[in-house]
mmCIF file of C-alpha atoms in Angstrom:
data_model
loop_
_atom_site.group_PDB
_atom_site.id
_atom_site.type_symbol
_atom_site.label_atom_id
_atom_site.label_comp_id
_atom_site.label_asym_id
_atom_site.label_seq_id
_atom_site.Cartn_x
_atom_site.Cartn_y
_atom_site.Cartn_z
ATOM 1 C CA UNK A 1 -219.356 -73.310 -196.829
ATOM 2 C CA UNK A 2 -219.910 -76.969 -195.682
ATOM 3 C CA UNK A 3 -217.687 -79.547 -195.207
ATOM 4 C CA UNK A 4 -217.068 -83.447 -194.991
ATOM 5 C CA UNK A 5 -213.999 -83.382 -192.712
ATOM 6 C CA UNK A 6 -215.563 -85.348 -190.153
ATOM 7 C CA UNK A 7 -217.349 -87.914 -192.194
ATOM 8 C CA UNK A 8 -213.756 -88.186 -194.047
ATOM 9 C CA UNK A 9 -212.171 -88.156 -190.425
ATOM 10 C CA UNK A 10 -214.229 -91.303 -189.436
ATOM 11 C CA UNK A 11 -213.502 -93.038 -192.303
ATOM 12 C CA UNK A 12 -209.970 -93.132 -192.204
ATOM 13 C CA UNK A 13 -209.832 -93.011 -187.985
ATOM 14 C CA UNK A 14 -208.437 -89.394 -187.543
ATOM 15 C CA UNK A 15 -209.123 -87.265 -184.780
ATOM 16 C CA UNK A 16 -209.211 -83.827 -184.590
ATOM 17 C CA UNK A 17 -205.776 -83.489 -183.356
ATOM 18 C CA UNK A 18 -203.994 -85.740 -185.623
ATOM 19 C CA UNK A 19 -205.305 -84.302 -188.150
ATOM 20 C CA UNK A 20 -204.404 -81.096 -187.247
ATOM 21 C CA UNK A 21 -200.979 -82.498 -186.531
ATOM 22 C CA UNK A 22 -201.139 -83.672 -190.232
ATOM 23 C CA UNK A 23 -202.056 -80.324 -191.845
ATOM 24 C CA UNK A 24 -199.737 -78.263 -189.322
ATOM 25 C CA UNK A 25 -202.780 -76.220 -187.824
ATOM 26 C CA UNK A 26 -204.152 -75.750 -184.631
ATOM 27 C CA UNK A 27 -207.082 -78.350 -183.167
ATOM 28 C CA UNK A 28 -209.462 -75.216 -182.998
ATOM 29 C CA UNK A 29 -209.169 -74.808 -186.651
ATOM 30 C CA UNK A 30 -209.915 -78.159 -187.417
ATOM 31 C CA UNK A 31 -213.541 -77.564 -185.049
ATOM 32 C CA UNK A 32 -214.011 -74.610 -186.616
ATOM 33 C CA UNK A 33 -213.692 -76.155 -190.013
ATOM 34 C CA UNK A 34 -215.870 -79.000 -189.464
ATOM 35 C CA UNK A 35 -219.068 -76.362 -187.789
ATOM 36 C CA UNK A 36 -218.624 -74.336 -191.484
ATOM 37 C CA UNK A 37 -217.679 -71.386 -189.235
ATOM 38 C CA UNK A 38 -213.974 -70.296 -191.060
ATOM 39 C CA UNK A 39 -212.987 -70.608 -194.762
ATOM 40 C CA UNK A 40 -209.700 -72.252 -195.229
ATOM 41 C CA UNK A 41 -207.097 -70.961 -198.145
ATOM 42 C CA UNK A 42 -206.547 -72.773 -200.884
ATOM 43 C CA UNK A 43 -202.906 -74.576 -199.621
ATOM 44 C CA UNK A 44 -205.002 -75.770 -196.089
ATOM 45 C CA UNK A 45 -207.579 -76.691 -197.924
ATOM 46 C CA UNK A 46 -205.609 -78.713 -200.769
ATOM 47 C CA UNK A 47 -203.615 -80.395 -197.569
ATOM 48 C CA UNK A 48 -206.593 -81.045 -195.693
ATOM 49 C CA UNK A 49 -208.322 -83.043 -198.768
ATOM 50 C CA UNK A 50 -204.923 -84.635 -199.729
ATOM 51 C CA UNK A 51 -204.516 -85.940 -195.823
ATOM 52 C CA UNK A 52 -207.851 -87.293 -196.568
ATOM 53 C CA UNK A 53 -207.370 -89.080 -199.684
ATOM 54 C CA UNK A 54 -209.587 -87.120 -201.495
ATOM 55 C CA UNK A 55 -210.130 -83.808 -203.675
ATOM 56 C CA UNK A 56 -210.988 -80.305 -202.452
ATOM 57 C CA UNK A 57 -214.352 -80.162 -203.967
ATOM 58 C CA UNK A 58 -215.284 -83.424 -202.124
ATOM 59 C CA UNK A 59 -214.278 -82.456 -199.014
ATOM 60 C CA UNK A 60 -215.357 -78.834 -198.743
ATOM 61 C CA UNK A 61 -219.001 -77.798 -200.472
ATOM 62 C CA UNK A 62 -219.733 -74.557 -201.863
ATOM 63 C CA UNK A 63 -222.609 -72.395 -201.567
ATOM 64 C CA UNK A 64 -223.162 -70.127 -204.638
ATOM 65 C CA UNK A 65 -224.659 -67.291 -202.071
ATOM 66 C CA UNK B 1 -198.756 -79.984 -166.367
ATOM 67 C CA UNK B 2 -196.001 -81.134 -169.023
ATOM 68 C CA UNK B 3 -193.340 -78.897 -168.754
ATOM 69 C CA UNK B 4 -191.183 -78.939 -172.129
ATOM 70 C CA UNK B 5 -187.618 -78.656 -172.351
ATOM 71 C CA UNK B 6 -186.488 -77.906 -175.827
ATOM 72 C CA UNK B 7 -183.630 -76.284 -176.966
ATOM 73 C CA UNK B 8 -185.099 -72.827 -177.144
ATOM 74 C CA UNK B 9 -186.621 -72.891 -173.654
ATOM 75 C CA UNK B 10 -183.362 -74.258 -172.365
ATOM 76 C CA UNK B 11 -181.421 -71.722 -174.039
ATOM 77 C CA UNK B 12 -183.789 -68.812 -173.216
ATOM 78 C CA UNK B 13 -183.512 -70.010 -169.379
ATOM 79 C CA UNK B 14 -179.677 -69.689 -169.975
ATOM 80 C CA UNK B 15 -179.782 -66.733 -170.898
ATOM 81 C CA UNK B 16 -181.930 -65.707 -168.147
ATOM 82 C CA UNK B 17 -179.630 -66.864 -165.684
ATOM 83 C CA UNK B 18 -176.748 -65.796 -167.338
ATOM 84 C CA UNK B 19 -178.344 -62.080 -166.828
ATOM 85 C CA UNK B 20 -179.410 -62.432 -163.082
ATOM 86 C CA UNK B 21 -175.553 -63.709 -162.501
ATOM 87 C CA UNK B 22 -174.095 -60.331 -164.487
ATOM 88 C CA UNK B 23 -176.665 -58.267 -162.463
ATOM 89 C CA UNK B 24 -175.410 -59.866 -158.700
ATOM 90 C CA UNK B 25 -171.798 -59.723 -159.951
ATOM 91 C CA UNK B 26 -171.972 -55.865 -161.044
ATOM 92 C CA UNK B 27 -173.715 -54.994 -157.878
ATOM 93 C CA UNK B 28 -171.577 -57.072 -155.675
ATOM 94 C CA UNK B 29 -168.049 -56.149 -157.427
ATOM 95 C CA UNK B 30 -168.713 -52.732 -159.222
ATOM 96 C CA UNK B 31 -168.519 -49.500 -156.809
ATOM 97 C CA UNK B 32 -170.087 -47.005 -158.935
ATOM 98 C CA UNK B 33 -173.338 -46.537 -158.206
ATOM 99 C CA UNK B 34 -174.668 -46.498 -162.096
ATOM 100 C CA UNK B 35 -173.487 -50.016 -162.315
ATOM 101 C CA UNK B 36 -175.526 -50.928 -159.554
ATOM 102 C CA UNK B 37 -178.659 -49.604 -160.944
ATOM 103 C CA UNK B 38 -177.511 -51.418 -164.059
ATOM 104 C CA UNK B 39 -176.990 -54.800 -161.874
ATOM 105 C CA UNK B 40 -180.449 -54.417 -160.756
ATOM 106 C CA UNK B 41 -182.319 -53.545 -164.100
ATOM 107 C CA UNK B 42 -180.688 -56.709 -165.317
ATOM 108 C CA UNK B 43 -181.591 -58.906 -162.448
ATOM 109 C CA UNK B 44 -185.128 -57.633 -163.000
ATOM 110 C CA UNK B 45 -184.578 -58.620 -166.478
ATOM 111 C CA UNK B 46 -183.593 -62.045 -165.639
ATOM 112 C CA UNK B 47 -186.308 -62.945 -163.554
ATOM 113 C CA UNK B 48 -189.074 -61.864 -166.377
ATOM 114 C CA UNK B 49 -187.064 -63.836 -168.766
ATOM 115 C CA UNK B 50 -187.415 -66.718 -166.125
ATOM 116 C CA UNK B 51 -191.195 -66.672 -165.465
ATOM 117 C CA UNK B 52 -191.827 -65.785 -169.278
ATOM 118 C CA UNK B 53 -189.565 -69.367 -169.735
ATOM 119 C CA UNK B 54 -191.731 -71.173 -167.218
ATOM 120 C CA UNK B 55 -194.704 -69.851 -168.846
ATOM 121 C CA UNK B 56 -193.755 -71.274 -172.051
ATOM 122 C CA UNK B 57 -192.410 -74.602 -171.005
ATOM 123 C CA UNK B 58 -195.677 -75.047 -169.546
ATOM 124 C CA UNK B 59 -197.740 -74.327 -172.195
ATOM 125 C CA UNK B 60 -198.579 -77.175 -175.058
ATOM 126 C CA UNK B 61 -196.003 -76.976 -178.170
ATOM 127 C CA UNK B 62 -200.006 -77.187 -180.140
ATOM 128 C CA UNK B 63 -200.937 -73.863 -178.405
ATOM 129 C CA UNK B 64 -197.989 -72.331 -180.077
ATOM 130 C CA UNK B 65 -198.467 -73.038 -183.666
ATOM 131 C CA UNK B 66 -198.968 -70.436 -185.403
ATOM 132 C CA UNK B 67 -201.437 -71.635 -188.205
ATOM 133 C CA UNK B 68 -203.171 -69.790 -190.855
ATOM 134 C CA UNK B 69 -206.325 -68.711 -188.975
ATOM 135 C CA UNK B 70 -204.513 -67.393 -186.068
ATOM 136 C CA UNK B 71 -202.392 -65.319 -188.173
ATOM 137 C CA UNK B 72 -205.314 -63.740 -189.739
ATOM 138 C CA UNK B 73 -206.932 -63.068 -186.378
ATOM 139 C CA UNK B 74 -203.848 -61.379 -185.005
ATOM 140 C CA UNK B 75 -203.831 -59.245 -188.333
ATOM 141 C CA UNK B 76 -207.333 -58.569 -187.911
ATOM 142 C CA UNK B 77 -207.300 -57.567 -184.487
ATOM 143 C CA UNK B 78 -204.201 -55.683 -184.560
ATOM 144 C CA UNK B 79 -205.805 -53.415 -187.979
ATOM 145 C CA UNK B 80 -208.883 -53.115 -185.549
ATOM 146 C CA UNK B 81 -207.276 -52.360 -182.623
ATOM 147 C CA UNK B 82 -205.133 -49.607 -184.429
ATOM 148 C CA UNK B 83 -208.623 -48.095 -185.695
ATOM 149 C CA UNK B 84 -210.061 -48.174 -182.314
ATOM 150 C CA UNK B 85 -206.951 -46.253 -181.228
ATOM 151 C CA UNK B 86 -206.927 -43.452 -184.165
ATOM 152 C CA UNK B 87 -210.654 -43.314 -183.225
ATOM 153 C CA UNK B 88 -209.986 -42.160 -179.175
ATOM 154 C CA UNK B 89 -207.238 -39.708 -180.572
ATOM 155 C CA UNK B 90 -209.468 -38.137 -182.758
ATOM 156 C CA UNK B 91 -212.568 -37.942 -180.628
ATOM 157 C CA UNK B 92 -209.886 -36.703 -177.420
ATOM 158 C CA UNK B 93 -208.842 -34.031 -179.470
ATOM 159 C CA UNK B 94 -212.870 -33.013 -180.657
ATOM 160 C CA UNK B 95 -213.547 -32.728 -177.039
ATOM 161 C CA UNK B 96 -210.200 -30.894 -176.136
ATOM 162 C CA UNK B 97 -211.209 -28.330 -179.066
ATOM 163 C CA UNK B 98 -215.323 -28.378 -177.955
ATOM 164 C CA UNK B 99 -214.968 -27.825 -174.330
ATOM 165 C CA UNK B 100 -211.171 -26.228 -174.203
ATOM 166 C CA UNK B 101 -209.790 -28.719 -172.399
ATOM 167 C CA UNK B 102 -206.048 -28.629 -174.264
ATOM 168 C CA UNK B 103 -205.402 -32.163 -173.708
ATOM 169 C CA UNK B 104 -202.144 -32.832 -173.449
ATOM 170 C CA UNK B 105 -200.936 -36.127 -175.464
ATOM 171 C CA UNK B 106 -197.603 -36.584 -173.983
ATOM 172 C CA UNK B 107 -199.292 -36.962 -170.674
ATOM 173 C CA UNK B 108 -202.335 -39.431 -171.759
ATOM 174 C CA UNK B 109 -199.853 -41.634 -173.950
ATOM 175 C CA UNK B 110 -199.455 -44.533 -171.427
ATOM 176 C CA UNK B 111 -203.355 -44.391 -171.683
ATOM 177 C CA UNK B 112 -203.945 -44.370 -174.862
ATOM 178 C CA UNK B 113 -201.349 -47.196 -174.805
ATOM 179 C CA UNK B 114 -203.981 -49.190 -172.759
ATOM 180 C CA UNK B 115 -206.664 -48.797 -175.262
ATOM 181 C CA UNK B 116 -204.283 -50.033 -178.082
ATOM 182 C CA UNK B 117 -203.111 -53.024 -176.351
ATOM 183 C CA UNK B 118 -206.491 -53.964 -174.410
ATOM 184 C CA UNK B 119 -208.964 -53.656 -177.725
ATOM 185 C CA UNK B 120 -206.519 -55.996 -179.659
ATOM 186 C CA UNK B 121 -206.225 -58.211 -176.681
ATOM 187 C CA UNK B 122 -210.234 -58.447 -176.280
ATOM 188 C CA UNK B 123 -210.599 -58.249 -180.101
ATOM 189 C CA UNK B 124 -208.389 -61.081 -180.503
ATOM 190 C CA UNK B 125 -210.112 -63.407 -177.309
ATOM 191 C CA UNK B 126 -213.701 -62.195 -180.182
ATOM 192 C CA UNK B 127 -212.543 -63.107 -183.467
ATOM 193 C CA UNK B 128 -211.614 -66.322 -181.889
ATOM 194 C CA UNK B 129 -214.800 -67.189 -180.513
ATOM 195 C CA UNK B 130 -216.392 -65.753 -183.528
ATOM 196 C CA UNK B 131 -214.326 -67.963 -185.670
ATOM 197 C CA UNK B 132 -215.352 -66.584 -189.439
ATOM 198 C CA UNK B 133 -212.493 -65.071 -189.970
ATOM 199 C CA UNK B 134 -212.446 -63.677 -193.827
#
């Protein structure tokens, strides 16, 4: 699975940390998020997109494999 | 190094200190010997709860979160690590039965307690360097 969460991140000026802060997680999460390496539930991922002003299936891509 | 001082690490230090004071007081004050073995476990007591305190004062209020990943990773470690553990029991006993060696569990528990704790310790430091976590 890919994700935007850093393109979002620049847009509105978030680091890591805040917005790990933000979602309640732990910064390492967040990396591990944005390198596609760890699939988030559903609740992270609806905060995540929500933090971000945005919807889950803009801010997280699915592969169909 | 921040150290923190919330209300839990305050109170756990309390408590800490409140058991190293009981422990001098019942070996100072207390004749019976038993008490004074008592006195002492909790004095021992006290100064774990201390440098376990310190330890956690010092360490980041971020590090401690306990978000949905690292759940998961101490679930899957722990499942692992309890597989890993079955796994030497078995193969201790195949060897006992192959070569007659009539292993004797009581005696190679604290061992066996070592390969439980270590394999979910190392599996743990893995899955979170691995970081797909499913």
């Amino acid at each position: 699975m890919k994700t935007r969460i850093k393109e979002f991140r620049a847009r509105y000026d978030l680091t890591q940390e805040e917005l790990a802060k933000k979602v309640g997680v732990r910064r390492e999460t967040i990396v591990f998020l944005e390198k596609g390496k760890y699939n988030p539930s559903l609740k992270l991922a609806y905060d995540i997109a929500k933090v971000l002003n945005s919807n889950i299936d803009e801010v997280f891509i699915f592969d169909d494999e | 190094m921040k150290i923190r001082t919330d209300k839990s690490i305050l109170r756990f230090s309390g408590i800490a200190v409140l058991l190293i004071i009981t422990g001098i007081l019942m070996m100072c004050f207390l004749s019976n010997p038993a008490y004074f073995g008592i006195g002492f476990a909790l004095i021992i007591m006290g100064i774990v709860a201390i440098v376990s305190a310190i330890i956690g004062a010092a360490t980041p209020k971020e590090d401690m979160i306990q978000d949905e990943r690292s759940v998961r990773i101490n679930e899957k470690a722990g499942y692992h690590a309890f597989c890993i553990l079955l796994a030497t029991m078995a193969l201790l006993q195949a060897i006992g039965m192959v070569w007659g060696l009539n292993f004797n569990f009581k005696v190679i528990i604290p061992d066996l307690f070592i390969v439980g704790v270590g394999s979910w310790v190392i599996l743990r430091w893995h899955y979170n360097q691995r970081g797909d976590i499913t």
